[in-house]
mmCIF file of C-alpha atoms in Angstrom:
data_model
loop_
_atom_site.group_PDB
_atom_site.id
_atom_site.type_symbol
_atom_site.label_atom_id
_atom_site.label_comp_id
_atom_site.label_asym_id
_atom_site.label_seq_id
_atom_site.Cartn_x
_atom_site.Cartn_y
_atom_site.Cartn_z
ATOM 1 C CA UNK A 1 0.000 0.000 0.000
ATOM 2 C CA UNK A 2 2.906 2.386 0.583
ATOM 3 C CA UNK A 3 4.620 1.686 -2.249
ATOM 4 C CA UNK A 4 1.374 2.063 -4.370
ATOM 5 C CA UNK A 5 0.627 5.813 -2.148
ATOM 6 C CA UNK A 6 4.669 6.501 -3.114
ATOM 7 C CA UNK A 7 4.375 5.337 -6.917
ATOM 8 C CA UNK A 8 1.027 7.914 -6.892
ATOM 9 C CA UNK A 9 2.622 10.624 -5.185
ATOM 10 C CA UNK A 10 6.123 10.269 -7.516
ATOM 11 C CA UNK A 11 3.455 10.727 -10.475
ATOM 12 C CA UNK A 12 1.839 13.709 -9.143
ATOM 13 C CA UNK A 13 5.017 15.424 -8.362
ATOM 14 C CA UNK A 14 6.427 14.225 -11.930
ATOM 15 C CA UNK A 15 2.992 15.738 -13.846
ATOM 16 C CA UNK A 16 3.050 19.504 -11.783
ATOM 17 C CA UNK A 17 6.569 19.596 -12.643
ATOM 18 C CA UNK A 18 6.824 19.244 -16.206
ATOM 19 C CA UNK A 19 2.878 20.807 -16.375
ATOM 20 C CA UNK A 20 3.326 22.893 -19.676
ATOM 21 C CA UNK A 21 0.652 25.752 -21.325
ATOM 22 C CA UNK A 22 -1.421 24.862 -24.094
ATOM 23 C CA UNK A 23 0.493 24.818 -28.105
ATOM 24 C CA UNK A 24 -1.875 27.813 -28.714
ATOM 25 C CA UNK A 25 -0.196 30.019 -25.984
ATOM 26 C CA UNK A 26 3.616 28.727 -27.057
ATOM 27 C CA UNK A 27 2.441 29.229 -30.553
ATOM 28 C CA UNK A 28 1.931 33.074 -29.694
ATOM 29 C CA UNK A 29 5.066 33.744 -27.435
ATOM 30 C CA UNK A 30 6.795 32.265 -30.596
ATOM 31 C CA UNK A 31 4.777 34.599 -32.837
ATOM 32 C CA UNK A 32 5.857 37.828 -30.232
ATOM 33 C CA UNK A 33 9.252 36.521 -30.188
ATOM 34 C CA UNK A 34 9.865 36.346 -34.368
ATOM 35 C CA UNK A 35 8.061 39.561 -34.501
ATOM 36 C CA UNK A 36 10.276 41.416 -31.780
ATOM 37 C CA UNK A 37 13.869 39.578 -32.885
ATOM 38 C CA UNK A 38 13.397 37.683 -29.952
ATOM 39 C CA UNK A 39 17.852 36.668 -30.857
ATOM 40 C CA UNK A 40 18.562 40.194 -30.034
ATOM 41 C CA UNK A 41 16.914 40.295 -26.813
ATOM 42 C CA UNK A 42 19.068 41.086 -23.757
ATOM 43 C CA UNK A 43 17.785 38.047 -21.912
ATOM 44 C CA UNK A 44 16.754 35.574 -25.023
ATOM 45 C CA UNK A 45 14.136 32.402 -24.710
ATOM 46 C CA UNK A 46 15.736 29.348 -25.715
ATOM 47 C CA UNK A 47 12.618 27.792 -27.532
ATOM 48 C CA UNK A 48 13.676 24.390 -27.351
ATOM 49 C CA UNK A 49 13.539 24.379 -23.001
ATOM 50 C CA UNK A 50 10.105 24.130 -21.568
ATOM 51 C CA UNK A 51 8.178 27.743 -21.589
ATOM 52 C CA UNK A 52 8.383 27.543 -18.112
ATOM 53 C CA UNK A 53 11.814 28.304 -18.080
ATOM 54 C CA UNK A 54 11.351 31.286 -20.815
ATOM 55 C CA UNK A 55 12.457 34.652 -18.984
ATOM 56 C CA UNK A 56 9.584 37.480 -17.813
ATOM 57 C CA UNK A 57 6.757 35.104 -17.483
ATOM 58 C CA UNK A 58 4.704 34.159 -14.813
ATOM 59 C CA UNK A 59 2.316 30.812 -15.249
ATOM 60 C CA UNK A 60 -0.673 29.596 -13.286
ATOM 61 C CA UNK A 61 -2.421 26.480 -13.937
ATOM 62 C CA UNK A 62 -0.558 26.105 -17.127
ATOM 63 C CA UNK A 63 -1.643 29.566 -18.690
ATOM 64 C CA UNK A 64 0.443 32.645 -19.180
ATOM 65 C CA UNK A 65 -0.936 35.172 -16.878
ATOM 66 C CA UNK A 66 1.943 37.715 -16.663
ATOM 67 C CA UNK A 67 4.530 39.110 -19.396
ATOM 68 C CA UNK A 68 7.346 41.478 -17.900
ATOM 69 C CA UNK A 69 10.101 41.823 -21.010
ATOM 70 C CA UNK A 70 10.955 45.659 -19.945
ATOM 71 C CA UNK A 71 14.195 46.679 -20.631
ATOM 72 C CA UNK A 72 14.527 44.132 -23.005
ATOM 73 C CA UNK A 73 15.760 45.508 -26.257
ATOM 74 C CA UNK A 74 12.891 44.643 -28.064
ATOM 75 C CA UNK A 75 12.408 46.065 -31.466
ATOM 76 C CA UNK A 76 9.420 45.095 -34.270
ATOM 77 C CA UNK A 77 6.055 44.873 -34.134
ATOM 78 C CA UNK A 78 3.347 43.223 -31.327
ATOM 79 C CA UNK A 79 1.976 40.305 -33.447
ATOM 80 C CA UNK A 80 -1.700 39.633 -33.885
ATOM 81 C CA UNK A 81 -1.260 36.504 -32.231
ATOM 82 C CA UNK A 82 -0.752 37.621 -28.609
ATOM 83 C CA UNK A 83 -4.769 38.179 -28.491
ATOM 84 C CA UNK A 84 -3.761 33.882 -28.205
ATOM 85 C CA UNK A 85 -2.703 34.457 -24.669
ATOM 86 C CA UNK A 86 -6.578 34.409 -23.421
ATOM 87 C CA UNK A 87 -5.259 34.147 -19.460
ATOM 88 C CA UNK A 88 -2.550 37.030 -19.610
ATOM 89 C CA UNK A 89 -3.350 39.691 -16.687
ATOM 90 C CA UNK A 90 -0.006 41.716 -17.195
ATOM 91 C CA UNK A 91 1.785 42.663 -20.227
ATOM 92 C CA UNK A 92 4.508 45.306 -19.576
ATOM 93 C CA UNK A 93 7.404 45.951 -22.827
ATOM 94 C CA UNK A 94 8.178 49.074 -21.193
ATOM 95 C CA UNK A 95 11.535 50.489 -22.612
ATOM 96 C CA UNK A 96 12.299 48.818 -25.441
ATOM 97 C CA UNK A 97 12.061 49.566 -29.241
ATOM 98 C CA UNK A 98 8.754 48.445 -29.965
ATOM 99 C CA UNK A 99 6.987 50.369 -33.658
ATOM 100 C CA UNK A 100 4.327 50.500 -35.219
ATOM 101 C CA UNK A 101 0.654 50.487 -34.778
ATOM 102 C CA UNK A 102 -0.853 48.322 -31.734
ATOM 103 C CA UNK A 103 -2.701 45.251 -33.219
ATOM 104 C CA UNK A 104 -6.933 45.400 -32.691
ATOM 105 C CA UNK A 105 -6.849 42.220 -31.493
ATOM 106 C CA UNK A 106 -5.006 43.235 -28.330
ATOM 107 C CA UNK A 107 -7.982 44.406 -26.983
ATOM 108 C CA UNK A 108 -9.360 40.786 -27.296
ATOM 109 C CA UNK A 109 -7.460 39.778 -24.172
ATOM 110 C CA UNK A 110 -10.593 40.908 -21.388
ATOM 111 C CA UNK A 111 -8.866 39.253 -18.986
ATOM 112 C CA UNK A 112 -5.686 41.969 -19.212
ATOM 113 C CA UNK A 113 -5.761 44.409 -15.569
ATOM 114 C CA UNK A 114 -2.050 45.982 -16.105
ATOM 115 C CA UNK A 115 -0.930 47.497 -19.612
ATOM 116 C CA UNK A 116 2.363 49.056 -19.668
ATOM 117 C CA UNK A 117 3.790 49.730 -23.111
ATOM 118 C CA UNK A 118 5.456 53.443 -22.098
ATOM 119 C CA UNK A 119 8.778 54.248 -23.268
ATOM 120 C CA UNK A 120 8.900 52.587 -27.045
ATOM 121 C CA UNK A 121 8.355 53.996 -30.946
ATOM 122 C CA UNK A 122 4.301 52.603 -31.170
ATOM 123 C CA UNK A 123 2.507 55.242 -33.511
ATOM 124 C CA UNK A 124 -1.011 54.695 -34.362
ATOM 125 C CA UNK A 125 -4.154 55.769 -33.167
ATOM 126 C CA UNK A 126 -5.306 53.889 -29.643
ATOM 127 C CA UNK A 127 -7.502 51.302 -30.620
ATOM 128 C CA UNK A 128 -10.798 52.598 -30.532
ATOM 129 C CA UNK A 129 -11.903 49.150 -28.485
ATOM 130 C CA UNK A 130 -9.847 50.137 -25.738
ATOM 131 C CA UNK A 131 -12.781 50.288 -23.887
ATOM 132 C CA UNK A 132 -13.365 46.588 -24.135
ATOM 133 C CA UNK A 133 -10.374 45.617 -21.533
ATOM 134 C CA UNK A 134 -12.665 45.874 -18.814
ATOM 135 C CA UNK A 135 -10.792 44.957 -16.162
ATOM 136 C CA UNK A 136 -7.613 46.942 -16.748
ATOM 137 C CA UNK A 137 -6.411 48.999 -13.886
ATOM 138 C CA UNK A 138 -3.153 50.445 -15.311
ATOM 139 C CA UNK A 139 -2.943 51.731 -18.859
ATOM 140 C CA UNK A 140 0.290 53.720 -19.477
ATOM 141 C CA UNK A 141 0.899 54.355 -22.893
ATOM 142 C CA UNK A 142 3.138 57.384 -22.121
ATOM 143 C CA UNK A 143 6.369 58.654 -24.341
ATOM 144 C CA UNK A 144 5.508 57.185 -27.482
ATOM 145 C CA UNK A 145 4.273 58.474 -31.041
ATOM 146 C CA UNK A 146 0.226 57.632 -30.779
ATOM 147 C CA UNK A 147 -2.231 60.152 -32.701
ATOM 148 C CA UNK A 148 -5.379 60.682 -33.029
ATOM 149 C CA UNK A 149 -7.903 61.058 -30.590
ATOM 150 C CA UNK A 150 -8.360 59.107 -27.225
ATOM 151 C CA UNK A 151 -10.883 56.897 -28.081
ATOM 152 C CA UNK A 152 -14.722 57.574 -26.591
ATOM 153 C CA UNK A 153 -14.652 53.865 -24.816
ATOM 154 C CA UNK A 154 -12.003 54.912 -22.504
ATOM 155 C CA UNK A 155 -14.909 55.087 -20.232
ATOM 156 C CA UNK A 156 -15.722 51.794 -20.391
ATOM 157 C CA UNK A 157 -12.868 51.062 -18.295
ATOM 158 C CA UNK A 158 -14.611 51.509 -15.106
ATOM 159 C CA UNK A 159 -11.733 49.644 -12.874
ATOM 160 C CA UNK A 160 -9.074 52.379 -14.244
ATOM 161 C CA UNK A 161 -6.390 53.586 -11.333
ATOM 162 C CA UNK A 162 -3.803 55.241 -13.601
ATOM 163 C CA UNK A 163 -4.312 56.364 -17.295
ATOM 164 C CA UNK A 164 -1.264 57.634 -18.105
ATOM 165 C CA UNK A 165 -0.724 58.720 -21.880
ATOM 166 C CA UNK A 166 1.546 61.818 -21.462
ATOM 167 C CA UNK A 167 4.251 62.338 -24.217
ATOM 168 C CA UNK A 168 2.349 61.492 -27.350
ATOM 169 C CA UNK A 169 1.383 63.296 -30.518
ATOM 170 C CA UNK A 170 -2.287 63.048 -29.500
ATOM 171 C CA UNK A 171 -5.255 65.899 -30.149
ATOM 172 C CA UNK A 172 -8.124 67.371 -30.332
ATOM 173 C CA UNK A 173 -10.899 67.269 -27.243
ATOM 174 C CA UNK A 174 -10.818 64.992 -23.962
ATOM 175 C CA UNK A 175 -13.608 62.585 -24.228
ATOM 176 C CA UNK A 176 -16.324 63.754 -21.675
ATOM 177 C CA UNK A 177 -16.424 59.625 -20.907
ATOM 178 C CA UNK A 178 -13.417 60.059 -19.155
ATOM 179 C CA UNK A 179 -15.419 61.288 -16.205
ATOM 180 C CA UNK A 180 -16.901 57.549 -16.494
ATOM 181 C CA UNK A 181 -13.767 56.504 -14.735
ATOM 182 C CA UNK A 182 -14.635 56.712 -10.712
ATOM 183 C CA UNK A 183 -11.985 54.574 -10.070
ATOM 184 C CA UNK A 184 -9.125 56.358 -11.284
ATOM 185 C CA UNK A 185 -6.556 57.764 -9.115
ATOM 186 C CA UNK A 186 -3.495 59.164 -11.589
ATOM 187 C CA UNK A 187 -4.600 60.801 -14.956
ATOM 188 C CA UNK A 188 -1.554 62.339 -17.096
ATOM 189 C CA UNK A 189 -2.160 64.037 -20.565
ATOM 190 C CA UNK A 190 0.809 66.126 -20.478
ATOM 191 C CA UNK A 191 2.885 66.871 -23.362
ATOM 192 C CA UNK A 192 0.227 66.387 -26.297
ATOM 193 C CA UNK A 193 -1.939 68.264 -28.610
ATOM 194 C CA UNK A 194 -5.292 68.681 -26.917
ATOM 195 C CA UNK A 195 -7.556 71.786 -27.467
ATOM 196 C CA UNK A 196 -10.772 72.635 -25.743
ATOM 197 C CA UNK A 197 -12.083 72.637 -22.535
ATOM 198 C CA UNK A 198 -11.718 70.147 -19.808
ATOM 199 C CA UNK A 199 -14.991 68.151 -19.647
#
């Protein structure tokens, strides 16, 4: 009977340690690493180790629920695929050399709470489905090249504590949902192109 509880036991152990996330969710940290020239990175992923072993992520129960490549020396474009990662909660790239516009489906990932993209080349406008991340609570966007206007669902984000999107090339008038956001504790618009009154 012991050896049997032992044998069960050894298995268990054996099964939580090699537990791996889904081919989907590898599939689109490949897809961010091609896109970013993930063999220039600072700290690289070896792709053929277990993802679990892939540096700045965080995994629970098998899914990716945290992305922290800051300081990374990142440079391309944010892949489609990432919308993939259907568990991620935090996604920071801060300082690095990220360009170009920020993929719509981006704003596919509801589960996403903490958005940190600051300090990179990303021009664009903000997608206008911003408003569908629900349950962020951080969104800094700050030192980059976006344009355009913020978009009107930036009130939709109801669980907002810091909207930060200072140091842009943005304009025109502040949404009057941005008074929508009762949660919010830091708002910084500094260092843009906005006319008009303050709603």
């Amino acid at each position: 009977m012991k050896t049997l509880k032992l044998t069960l036991l050894c298995c268990l152990i054996s099964a939580f340690t090699y537990a791996e996330v889904s081919k989907t969710q590898k599939e689109a940290l490949v897809a961010i690493y091609n896109a970013t020239n993930g063999d220039s990175w600072k700290h690289s992923w070896d792709l053929e180790q277990p993802v679990s072993n892939w540096y700045g992520l965080s995994i629970e129960n098998d899914n990716i629920v945290a992305i922290n490549l800051s300081f990374n020396n990142l440079n391309g474009n944010l892949p489609e695929d990432i919308s993939l990662l259907k568990a991620l909660r935090v996604l920071n790239l801060s300082f690095n050399k990220l360009e170009g516009e920020l993929p719509n489906t981006l704003t596919d990932i509801s589960s996403l709470e903490d958005l940190k993209l600051f300090s990179n080349r990303f021009n664009g406008e903000i997608p206008k489905t911003i408003g569908d991340l629900t349950n962020l609570k951080f969104l800094e966007l700050y030192n980059n090249d976006f344009v355009g206007e913020i978009p009107l669902s930036i009130g939709n984000l109801i669980k907002l504590e810091r909207l930060n999107l200072s140091s842009n090339l943005l304009m025109g008038k502040l949404p009057a949902s941005i008074s929508s956001l009762k949660s919010l504790k830091l708002l910084s618009l500094f260092d843009n192109n906005f006319l008009g009154t303050i709603p």
